[in-house]
Tab-separated table of C-alpha atoms and ligand atoms in Angstrom:
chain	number	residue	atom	x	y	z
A	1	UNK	CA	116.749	77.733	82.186
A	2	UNK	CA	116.192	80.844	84.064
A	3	UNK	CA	115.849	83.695	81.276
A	4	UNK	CA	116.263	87.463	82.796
A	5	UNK	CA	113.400	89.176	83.051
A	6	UNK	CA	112.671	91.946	80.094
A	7	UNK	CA	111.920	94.460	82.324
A	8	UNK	CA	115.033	94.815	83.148
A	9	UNK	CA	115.096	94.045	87.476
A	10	UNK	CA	118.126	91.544	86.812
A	11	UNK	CA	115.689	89.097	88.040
A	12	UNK	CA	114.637	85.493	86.171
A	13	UNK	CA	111.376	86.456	84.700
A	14	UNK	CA	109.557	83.490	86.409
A	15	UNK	CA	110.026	85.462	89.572
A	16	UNK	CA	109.734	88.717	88.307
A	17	UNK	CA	106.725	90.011	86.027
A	18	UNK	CA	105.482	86.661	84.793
A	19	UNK	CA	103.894	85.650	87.988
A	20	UNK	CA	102.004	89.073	88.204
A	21	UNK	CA	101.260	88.873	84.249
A	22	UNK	CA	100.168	85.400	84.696
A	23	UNK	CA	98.075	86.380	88.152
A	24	UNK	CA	99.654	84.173	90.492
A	25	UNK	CA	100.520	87.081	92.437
A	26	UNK	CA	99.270	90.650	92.744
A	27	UNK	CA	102.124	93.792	91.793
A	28	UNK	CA	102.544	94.826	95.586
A	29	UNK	CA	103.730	98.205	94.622
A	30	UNK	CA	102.989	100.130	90.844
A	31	UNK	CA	106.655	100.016	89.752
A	32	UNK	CA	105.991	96.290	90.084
A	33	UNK	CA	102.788	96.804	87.904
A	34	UNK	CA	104.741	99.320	86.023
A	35	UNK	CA	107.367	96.603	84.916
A	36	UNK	CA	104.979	93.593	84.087
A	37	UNK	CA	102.836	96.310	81.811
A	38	UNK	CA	106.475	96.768	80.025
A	39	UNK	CA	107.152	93.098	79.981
A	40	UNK	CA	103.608	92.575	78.539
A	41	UNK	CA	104.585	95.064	75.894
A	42	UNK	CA	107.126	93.039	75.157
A	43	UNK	CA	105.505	89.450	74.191
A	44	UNK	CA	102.005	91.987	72.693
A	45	UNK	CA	100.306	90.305	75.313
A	46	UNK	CA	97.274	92.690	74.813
A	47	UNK	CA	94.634	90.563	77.269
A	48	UNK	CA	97.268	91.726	80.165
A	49	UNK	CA	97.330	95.293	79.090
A	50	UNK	CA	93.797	95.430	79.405
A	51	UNK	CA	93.336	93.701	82.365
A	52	UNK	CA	95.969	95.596	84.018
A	53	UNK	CA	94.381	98.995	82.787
A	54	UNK	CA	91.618	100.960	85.173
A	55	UNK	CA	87.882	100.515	83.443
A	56	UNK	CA	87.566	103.691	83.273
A	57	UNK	CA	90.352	104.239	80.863
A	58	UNK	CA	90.721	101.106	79.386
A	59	UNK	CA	91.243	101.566	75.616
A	60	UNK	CA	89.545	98.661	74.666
A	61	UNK	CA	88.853	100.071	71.146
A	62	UNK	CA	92.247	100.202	70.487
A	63	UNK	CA	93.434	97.018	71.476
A	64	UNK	CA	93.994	94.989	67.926
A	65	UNK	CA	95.822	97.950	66.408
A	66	UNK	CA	97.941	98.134	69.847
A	67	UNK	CA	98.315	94.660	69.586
A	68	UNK	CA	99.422	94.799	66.309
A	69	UNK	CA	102.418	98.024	66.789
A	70	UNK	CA	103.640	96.031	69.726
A	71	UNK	CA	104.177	93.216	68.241
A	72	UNK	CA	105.922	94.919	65.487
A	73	UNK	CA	108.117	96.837	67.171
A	74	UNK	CA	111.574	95.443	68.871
A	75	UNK	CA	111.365	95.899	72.549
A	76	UNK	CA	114.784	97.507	74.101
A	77	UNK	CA	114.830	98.320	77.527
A	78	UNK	CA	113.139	100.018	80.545
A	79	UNK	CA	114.075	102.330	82.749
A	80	UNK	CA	112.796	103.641	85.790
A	81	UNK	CA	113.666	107.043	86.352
A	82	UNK	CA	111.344	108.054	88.962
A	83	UNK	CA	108.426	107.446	91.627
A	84	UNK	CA	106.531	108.563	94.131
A	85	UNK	CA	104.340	106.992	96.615
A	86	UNK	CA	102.447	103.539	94.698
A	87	UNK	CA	103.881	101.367	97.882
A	88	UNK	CA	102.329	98.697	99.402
A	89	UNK	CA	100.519	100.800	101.685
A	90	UNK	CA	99.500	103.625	99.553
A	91	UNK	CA	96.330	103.616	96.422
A	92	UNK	CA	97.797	105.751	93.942
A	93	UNK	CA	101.133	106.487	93.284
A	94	UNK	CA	103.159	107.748	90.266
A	95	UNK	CA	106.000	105.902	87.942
A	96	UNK	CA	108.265	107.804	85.510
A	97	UNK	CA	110.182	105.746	82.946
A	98	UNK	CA	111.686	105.657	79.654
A	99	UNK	CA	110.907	102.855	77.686
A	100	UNK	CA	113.178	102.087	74.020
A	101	UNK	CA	112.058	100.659	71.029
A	102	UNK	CA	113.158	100.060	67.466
A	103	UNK	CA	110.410	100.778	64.923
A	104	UNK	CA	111.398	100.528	61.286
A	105	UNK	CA	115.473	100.646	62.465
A	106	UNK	CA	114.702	103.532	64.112
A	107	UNK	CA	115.723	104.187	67.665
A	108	UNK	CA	112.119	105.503	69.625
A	109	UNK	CA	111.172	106.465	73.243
A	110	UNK	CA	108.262	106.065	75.242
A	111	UNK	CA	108.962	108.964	77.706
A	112	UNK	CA	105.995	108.672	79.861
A	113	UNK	CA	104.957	109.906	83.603
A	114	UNK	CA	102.262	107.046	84.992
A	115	UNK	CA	99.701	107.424	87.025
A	116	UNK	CA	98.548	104.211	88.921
A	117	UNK	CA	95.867	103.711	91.254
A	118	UNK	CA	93.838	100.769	93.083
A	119	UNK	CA	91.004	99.505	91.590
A	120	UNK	CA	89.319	96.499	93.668
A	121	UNK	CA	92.522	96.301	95.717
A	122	UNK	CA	94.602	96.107	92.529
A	123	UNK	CA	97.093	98.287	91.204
A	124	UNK	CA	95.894	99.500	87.924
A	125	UNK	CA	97.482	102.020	85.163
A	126	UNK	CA	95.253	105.024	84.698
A	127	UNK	CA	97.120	107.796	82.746
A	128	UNK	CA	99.957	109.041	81.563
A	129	UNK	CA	101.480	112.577	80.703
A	130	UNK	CA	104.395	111.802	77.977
A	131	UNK	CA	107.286	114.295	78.006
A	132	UNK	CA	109.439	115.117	74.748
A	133	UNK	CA	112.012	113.542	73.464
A	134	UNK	CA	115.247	114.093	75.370
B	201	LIG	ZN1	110.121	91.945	85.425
């Protein structure tokens, strides 16, 4: 059985994010990185999110409560709506996306513009500007 991926690439997630969440393979570009964070949203899998997160960011205090809201929301969709550089070849690049959720039967957005860069050769998030709702 070769479930779809829930990020959405139309690819079986054993050859999509869960190799990368499951580090078997490195995200070669940040969208890659970009999609497996979303994918680890989507099963709460917190120890990913952190690992995936630059140190210098990493929310670690927040962790059980984020834990906690993404497991109790109902993952919907990603999509990418934009990016620059983050290639195979580059160390930082940029990812915008809209992710869609359903919180308490209500329809909600993660409108977000992410920042990624390398951090011991790895692609790592490190910020995000969110945009309003549109
Ligand atoms: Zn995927």
């Amino acid at each position: 059985m070769n479930k779809l991926c829930p990020c959405g690439s139309n690819q079986p997630y054993t050859e999509c994010c869960e190799p990368i969440i499951s580090s078997k393979k490195e995200a070669a570009t940040c969208e890659e990185l970009m999609r497996s964070r979303y994918t680890a949203f989507t099963t709460a899998n917190v120890d990913y999110l952190m690992r995936s997160h630059h140190t210098e960011t990493r929310p670690v205090k927040e962790a059980v409560s984020l834990k906690r809201w993404a497991a109790s929301v109902h993952w919907m969709g990603l999509a990418i709506l934009d990016k620059e550089a983050g290639q195979v070849t580059d160390d930082t690049g940029y990812v915008e996306f809209r992710a869609l959720y359903l919180e308490a039967g209500q329809l909600q957005q993660i409108y977000e513009k992410s920042f990624f860069k390398r951090e011991n050769q790895k692609w790592v998030y490190v910020s995000g500007i969110h945009f309003p709702k549109a």
